[in-house]
Amino acid sequence: MMKLQRKNPLFILLAIFLLIIILHWIGALQPVERFIFKSIRPLSNDLYLWGTSISASYDERTQKEELLEKIESLETQLKDLAIDKALYQEVLSENEKLRKHLNFVDNNNFTTVLAHVIAQEGLFTTAERRDLVIDKGRQAGLSEGLAVISDGGIVIGKIIAVEEESARVCLTTTPGCQLAVSLQNETQTQGLSDGRLGLTIAMDFIPQLEKIAISDVVVTSGLSSEIPRGLVLGKVTEVKSESNEVWQSATIEPLLNFNNLTIVSVVLP
Amino acid sequence: MFKALTQFLLFSLVSILLAVFQFSFISALPAWGQNLYPGVIVIVFIIFFIDLLPALYFILAFGFFLDILSFQFFGVYTLTLTAAALVVYFILKNFLTNRSLYSFLAVMFIFIFIYNFLLAIISFIFLSGSFILGDISFWSSLGWQFFWGGLSAIIFFSPLIFWFKKFKPFFLEKKRLV
């Protein structure tokens, strides 16, 4: 045995590597993996917070000029919103009366699980392919397909993979991260949202007859069994509609910056 | 025996700390910082200044912890790091025999390129990923990795030369014609 070690250490290492792979796939390494993950979770959380604070201070310096422009535009919007608020109050009052009459159940009390973001994950460091890793998993009752929201109740993505003590979340701006959504317009247009380049969200294959306006709010449609209805994704910022095309598409801007998320909630069905 | 055990424990501790640091801290940095791979840099240093076998031990530990933490195909990091290490060691032993800063930089760049190339191929063939080799962001990311790897090589080469006292020339030696 010692001779073999002296002569063929590479084969020994290869054998160890293959053994680890086999043990992982048959599940024999799970207790070890869970113990390791639980042990490093506090350190992982602190390191991620440290990294995001560096990232946030770097972003602040570069975004100052953009912020000044945005302030001017927001002041204009504020005036328009005052009128909208008055109309909203009327609609809300009517809605409450109707609910009492029809005895609807209030669907806004969701059951959530709080989780910390401990890493951004991806084989390559390209902006459009960064998923988040959170420190809750199957043990906390999570499963694939559940919606993940920010502290303001805005949908940031959904769970795409679950381990015992962790889960992977795709952001709504990631290509391939699709959600069943609907627009808050006259016809409650329904469709599928998908990420674009890690920056925005797109809603394609909308029939030409549907009327979509800039600033229409996009929410989850509830057609997916795991994700409840009414969770806000973002607002429409651009509509691409050609008269000779069958479909039109909308670009949706998320309502918050995903770069500095540290605490999220998972909505349980 | 005690010394070997202490070295083994220290080795494992450094591996797991580096894996957690790579997984959590580096991933949270702005885009230019996310391409810093301390694990890759350490592996290249070990191959160049010590030998292949300690580097493979390190890869086994570092890759194992990285595979546990990540949601990628289990073993993908260990496999690609090992393959890159073997190729780089072969090149070092057969072609870059003059152990200067230039050969060290060449080893660093070759390792980084092979590691990323293998990940791209594995992602495309086995993980239903897109063909990222045609993506400008892949090459941009590679450029940043070369930058960090090269910077680390230049900064740490001299102190390590002094410490190991194995490699005399800093730059390539010039042969006197007279």
JSON list of N, CA, C and O in Angstrom, two decimals, chain A residues 123-149:
[
{"chain": "A", "resi": 123, "resn": "LEU", "atom": "N", "xyz": [-21.52, 29.90, -13.21]},
{"chain": "A", "resi": 123, "resn": "LEU", "atom": "CA", "xyz": [-20.24, 29.38, -13.69]},
{"chain": "A", "resi": 123, "resn": "LEU", "atom": "C", "xyz": [-19.36, 30.50, -14.23]},
{"chain": "A", "resi": 123, "resn": "LEU", "atom": "O", "xyz": [-18.15, 30.44, -14.15]},
{"chain": "A", "resi": 124, "resn": "PHE", "atom": "N", "xyz": [-20.01, 31.52, -14.79]},
{"chain": "A", "resi": 124, "resn": "PHE", "atom": "CA", "xyz": [-19.27, 32.62, -15.38]},
{"chain": "A", "resi": 124, "resn": "PHE", "atom": "C", "xyz": [-19.75, 33.93, -14.79]},
{"chain": "A", "resi": 124, "resn": "PHE", "atom": "O", "xyz": [-20.91, 34.08, -14.46]},
{"chain": "A", "resi": 125, "resn": "THR", "atom": "N", "xyz": [-18.85, 34.88, -14.67]},
{"chain": "A", "resi": 125, "resn": "THR", "atom": "CA", "xyz": [-19.21, 36.16, -14.04]},
{"chain": "A", "resi": 125, "resn": "THR", "atom": "C", "xyz": [-19.77, 37.13, -15.06]},
{"chain": "A", "resi": 125, "resn": "THR", "atom": "O", "xyz": [-19.25, 38.21, -15.25]},
{"chain": "A", "resi": 126, "resn": "THR", "atom": "N", "xyz": [-20.82, 36.71, -15.76]},
{"chain": "A", "resi": 126, "resn": "THR", "atom": "CA", "xyz": [-21.50, 37.62, -16.67]},
{"chain": "A", "resi": 126, "resn": "THR", "atom": "C", "xyz": [-22.77, 38.12, -15.99]},
{"chain": "A", "resi": 126, "resn": "THR", "atom": "O", "xyz": [-23.41, 37.36, -15.27]},
{"chain": "A", "resi": 127, "resn": "ALA", "atom": "N", "xyz": [-23.11, 39.37, -16.21]},
{"chain": "A", "resi": 127, "resn": "ALA", "atom": "CA", "xyz": [-24.20, 39.99, -15.46]},
{"chain": "A", "resi": 127, "resn": "ALA", "atom": "C", "xyz": [-25.53, 39.26, -15.65]},
{"chain": "A", "resi": 127, "resn": "ALA", "atom": "O", "xyz": [-26.32, 39.16, -14.72]},
{"chain": "A", "resi": 128, "resn": "GLU", "atom": "N", "xyz": [-25.75, 38.73, -16.87]},
{"chain": "A", "resi": 128, "resn": "GLU", "atom": "CA", "xyz": [-27.07, 38.16, -17.11]},
{"chain": "A", "resi": 128, "resn": "GLU", "atom": "C", "xyz": [-27.26, 36.77, -16.54]},
{"chain": "A", "resi": 128, "resn": "GLU", "atom": "O", "xyz": [-28.32, 36.21, -16.61]},
{"chain": "A", "resi": 129, "resn": "ARG", "atom": "N", "xyz": [-26.20, 36.17, -15.98]},
{"chain": "A", "resi": 129, "resn": "ARG", "atom": "CA", "xyz": [-26.35, 34.80, -15.49]},
{"chain": "A", "resi": 129, "resn": "ARG", "atom": "C", "xyz": [-25.96, 34.67, -14.03]},
{"chain": "A", "resi": 129, "resn": "ARG", "atom": "O", "xyz": [-25.35, 33.71, -13.65]},
{"chain": "A", "resi": 130, "resn": "ARG", "atom": "N", "xyz": [-26.33, 35.65, -13.21]},
{"chain": "A", "resi": 130, "resn": "ARG", "atom": "CA", "xyz": [-26.02, 35.57, -11.79]},
{"chain": "A", "resi": 130, "resn": "ARG", "atom": "C", "xyz": [-27.29, 35.25, -11.02]},
{"chain": "A", "resi": 130, "resn": "ARG", "atom": "O", "xyz": [-28.21, 36.05, -10.97]},
{"chain": "A", "resi": 131, "resn": "ASP", "atom": "N", "xyz": [-27.32, 34.08, -10.44]},
{"chain": "A", "resi": 131, "resn": "ASP", "atom": "CA", "xyz": [-28.44, 33.72, -9.57]},
{"chain": "A", "resi": 131, "resn": "ASP", "atom": "C", "xyz": [-28.03, 33.96, -8.12]},
{"chain": "A", "resi": 131, "resn": "ASP", "atom": "O", "xyz": [-26.85, 34.01, -7.80]},
{"chain": "A", "resi": 132, "resn": "LEU", "atom": "N", "xyz": [-29.02, 34.09, -7.25]},
{"chain": "A", "resi": 132, "resn": "LEU", "atom": "CA", "xyz": [-28.73, 34.30, -5.84]},
{"chain": "A", "resi": 132, "resn": "LEU", "atom": "C", "xyz": [-28.80, 32.97, -5.09]},
{"chain": "A", "resi": 132, "resn": "LEU", "atom": "O", "xyz": [-29.57, 32.08, -5.46]},
{"chain": "A", "resi": 133, "resn": "VAL", "atom": "N", "xyz": [-28.00, 32.83, -4.05]},
{"chain": "A", "resi": 133, "resn": "VAL", "atom": "CA", "xyz": [-28.08, 31.68, -3.17]},
{"chain": "A", "resi": 133, "resn": "VAL", "atom": "C", "xyz": [-28.54, 32.18, -1.81]},
{"chain": "A", "resi": 133, "resn": "VAL", "atom": "O", "xyz": [-27.96, 33.12, -1.26]},
{"chain": "A", "resi": 134, "resn": "ILE", "atom": "N", "xyz": [-29.61, 31.59, -1.28]},
{"chain": "A", "resi": 134, "resn": "ILE", "atom": "CA", "xyz": [-30.14, 31.99, 0.03]},
{"chain": "A", "resi": 134, "resn": "ILE", "atom": "C", "xyz": [-29.89, 30.86, 1.03]},
{"chain": "A", "resi": 134, "resn": "ILE", "atom": "O", "xyz": [-29.66, 29.71, 0.66]},
{"chain": "A", "resi": 135, "resn": "ASP", "atom": "N", "xyz": [-29.95, 31.22, 2.32]},
{"chain": "A", "resi": 135, "resn": "ASP", "atom": "CA", "xyz": [-29.55, 30.27, 3.35]},
{"chain": "A", "resi": 135, "resn": "ASP", "atom": "C", "xyz": [-30.72, 29.47, 3.94]},
{"chain": "A", "resi": 135, "resn": "ASP", "atom": "O", "xyz": [-30.65, 29.00, 5.07]},
{"chain": "A", "resi": 136, "resn": "LYS", "atom": "N", "xyz": [-31.79, 29.31, 3.16]},
{"chain": "A", "resi": 136, "resn": "LYS", "atom": "CA", "xyz": [-32.88, 28.43, 3.57]},
{"chain": "A", "resi": 136, "resn": "LYS", "atom": "C", "xyz": [-33.12, 27.42, 2.46]},
{"chain": "A", "resi": 136, "resn": "LYS", "atom": "O", "xyz": [-32.97, 27.74, 1.28]},
{"chain": "A", "resi": 137, "resn": "GLY", "atom": "N", "xyz": [-33.53, 26.20, 2.84]},
{"chain": "A", "resi": 137, "resn": "GLY", "atom": "CA", "xyz": [-33.73, 25.18, 1.82]},
{"chain": "A", "resi": 137, "resn": "GLY", "atom": "C", "xyz": [-34.92, 24.30, 2.15]},
{"chain": "A", "resi": 137, "resn": "GLY", "atom": "O", "xyz": [-35.90, 24.74, 2.74]},
{"chain": "A", "resi": 138, "resn": "ARG", "atom": "N", "xyz": [-34.77, 23.04, 1.81]},
{"chain": "A", "resi": 138, "resn": "ARG", "atom": "CA", "xyz": [-35.87, 22.09, 1.99]},
{"chain": "A", "resi": 138, "resn": "ARG", "atom": "C", "xyz": [-36.29, 21.99, 3.45]},
{"chain": "A", "resi": 138, "resn": "ARG", "atom": "O", "xyz": [-37.46, 21.78, 3.76]},
{"chain": "A", "resi": 139, "resn": "GLN", "atom": "N", "xyz": [-35.34, 22.11, 4.35]},
{"chain": "A", "resi": 139, "resn": "GLN", "atom": "CA", "xyz": [-35.61, 22.01, 5.78]},
{"chain": "A", "resi": 139, "resn": "GLN", "atom": "C", "xyz": [-36.59, 23.09, 6.24]},
{"chain": "A", "resi": 139, "resn": "GLN", "atom": "O", "xyz": [-37.33, 22.89, 7.21]},
{"chain": "A", "resi": 140, "resn": "ALA", "atom": "N", "xyz": [-36.58, 24.22, 5.57]},
{"chain": "A", "resi": 140, "resn": "ALA", "atom": "CA", "xyz": [-37.46, 25.34, 5.93]},
{"chain": "A", "resi": 140, "resn": "ALA", "atom": "C", "xyz": [-38.78, 25.28, 5.15]},
{"chain": "A", "resi": 140, "resn": "ALA", "atom": "O", "xyz": [-39.59, 26.20, 5.26]},
{"chain": "A", "resi": 141, "resn": "GLY", "atom": "N", "xyz": [-38.97, 24.23, 4.37]},
{"chain": "A", "resi": 141, "resn": "GLY", "atom": "CA", "xyz": [-40.23, 24.08, 3.64]},
{"chain": "A", "resi": 141, "resn": "GLY", "atom": "C", "xyz": [-40.22, 24.65, 2.24]},
{"chain": "A", "resi": 141, "resn": "GLY", "atom": "O", "xyz": [-41.27, 24.79, 1.61]},
{"chain": "A", "resi": 142, "resn": "LEU", "atom": "N", "xyz": [-39.04, 24.99, 1.73]},
{"chain": "A", "resi": 142, "resn": "LEU", "atom": "CA", "xyz": [-38.95, 25.58, 0.39]},
{"chain": "A", "resi": 142, "resn": "LEU", "atom": "C", "xyz": [-38.96, 24.49, -0.68]},
{"chain": "A", "resi": 142, "resn": "LEU", "atom": "O", "xyz": [-38.52, 23.37, -0.43]},
{"chain": "A", "resi": 143, "resn": "SER", "atom": "N", "xyz": [-39.46, 24.86, -1.86]},
{"chain": "A", "resi": 143, "resn": "SER", "atom": "CA", "xyz": [-39.44, 23.94, -2.99]},
{"chain": "A", "resi": 143, "resn": "SER", "atom": "C", "xyz": [-39.28, 24.77, -4.26]},
{"chain": "A", "resi": 143, "resn": "SER", "atom": "O", "xyz": [-39.38, 25.99, -4.24]},
{"chain": "A", "resi": 144, "resn": "GLU", "atom": "N", "xyz": [-39.03, 24.09, -5.35]},
{"chain": "A", "resi": 144, "resn": "GLU", "atom": "CA", "xyz": [-38.80, 24.78, -6.63]},
{"chain": "A", "resi": 144, "resn": "GLU", "atom": "C", "xyz": [-40.08, 25.48, -7.09]},
{"chain": "A", "resi": 144, "resn": "GLU", "atom": "O", "xyz": [-41.19, 24.98, -6.91]},
{"chain": "A", "resi": 145, "resn": "GLY", "atom": "N", "xyz": [-39.89, 26.63, -7.69]},
{"chain": "A", "resi": 145, "resn": "GLY", "atom": "CA", "xyz": [-41.01, 27.36, -8.27]},
{"chain": "A", "resi": 145, "resn": "GLY", "atom": "C", "xyz": [-41.61, 28.42, -7.38]},
{"chain": "A", "resi": 145, "resn": "GLY", "atom": "O", "xyz": [-42.46, 29.20, -7.83]},
{"chain": "A", "resi": 146, "resn": "LEU", "atom": "N", "xyz": [-41.20, 28.51, -6.12]},
{"chain": "A", "resi": 146, "resn": "LEU", "atom": "CA", "xyz": [-41.79, 29.49, -5.20]},
{"chain": "A", "resi": 146, "resn": "LEU", "atom": "C", "xyz": [-41.26, 30.89, -5.51]},
{"chain": "A", "resi": 146, "resn": "LEU", "atom": "O", "xyz": [-40.12, 31.06, -5.87]},
{"chain": "A", "resi": 147, "resn": "ALA", "atom": "N", "xyz": [-42.13, 31.88, -5.30]},
{"chain": "A", "resi": 147, "resn": "ALA", "atom": "CA", "xyz": [-41.75, 33.27, -5.57]},
{"chain": "A", "resi": 147, "resn": "ALA", "atom": "C", "xyz": [-40.91, 33.80, -4.43]},
{"chain": "A", "resi": 147, "resn": "ALA", "atom": "O", "xyz": [-41.10, 33.46, -3.27]},
{"chain": "A", "resi": 148, "resn": "VAL", "atom": "N", "xyz": [-39.95, 34.66, -4.78]},
{"chain": "A", "resi": 148, "resn": "VAL", "atom": "CA", "xyz": [-39.09, 35.30, -3.79]},
{"chain": "A", "resi": 148, "resn": "VAL", "atom": "C", "xyz": [-39.31, 36.80, -3.91]},
{"chain": "A", "resi": 148, "resn": "VAL", "atom": "O", "xyz": [-39.28, 37.36, -5.01]},
{"chain": "A", "resi": 149, "resn": "ILE", "atom": "N", "xyz": [-39.57, 37.46, -2.77]},
{"chain": "A", "resi": 149, "resn": "ILE", "atom": "CA", "xyz": [-39.89, 38.89, -2.79]},
{"chain": "A", "resi": 149, "resn": "ILE", "atom": "C", "xyz": [-38.91, 39.67, -1.92]},
{"chain": "A", "resi": 149, "resn": "ILE", "atom": "O", "xyz": [-38.25, 39.12, -1.04]}
]
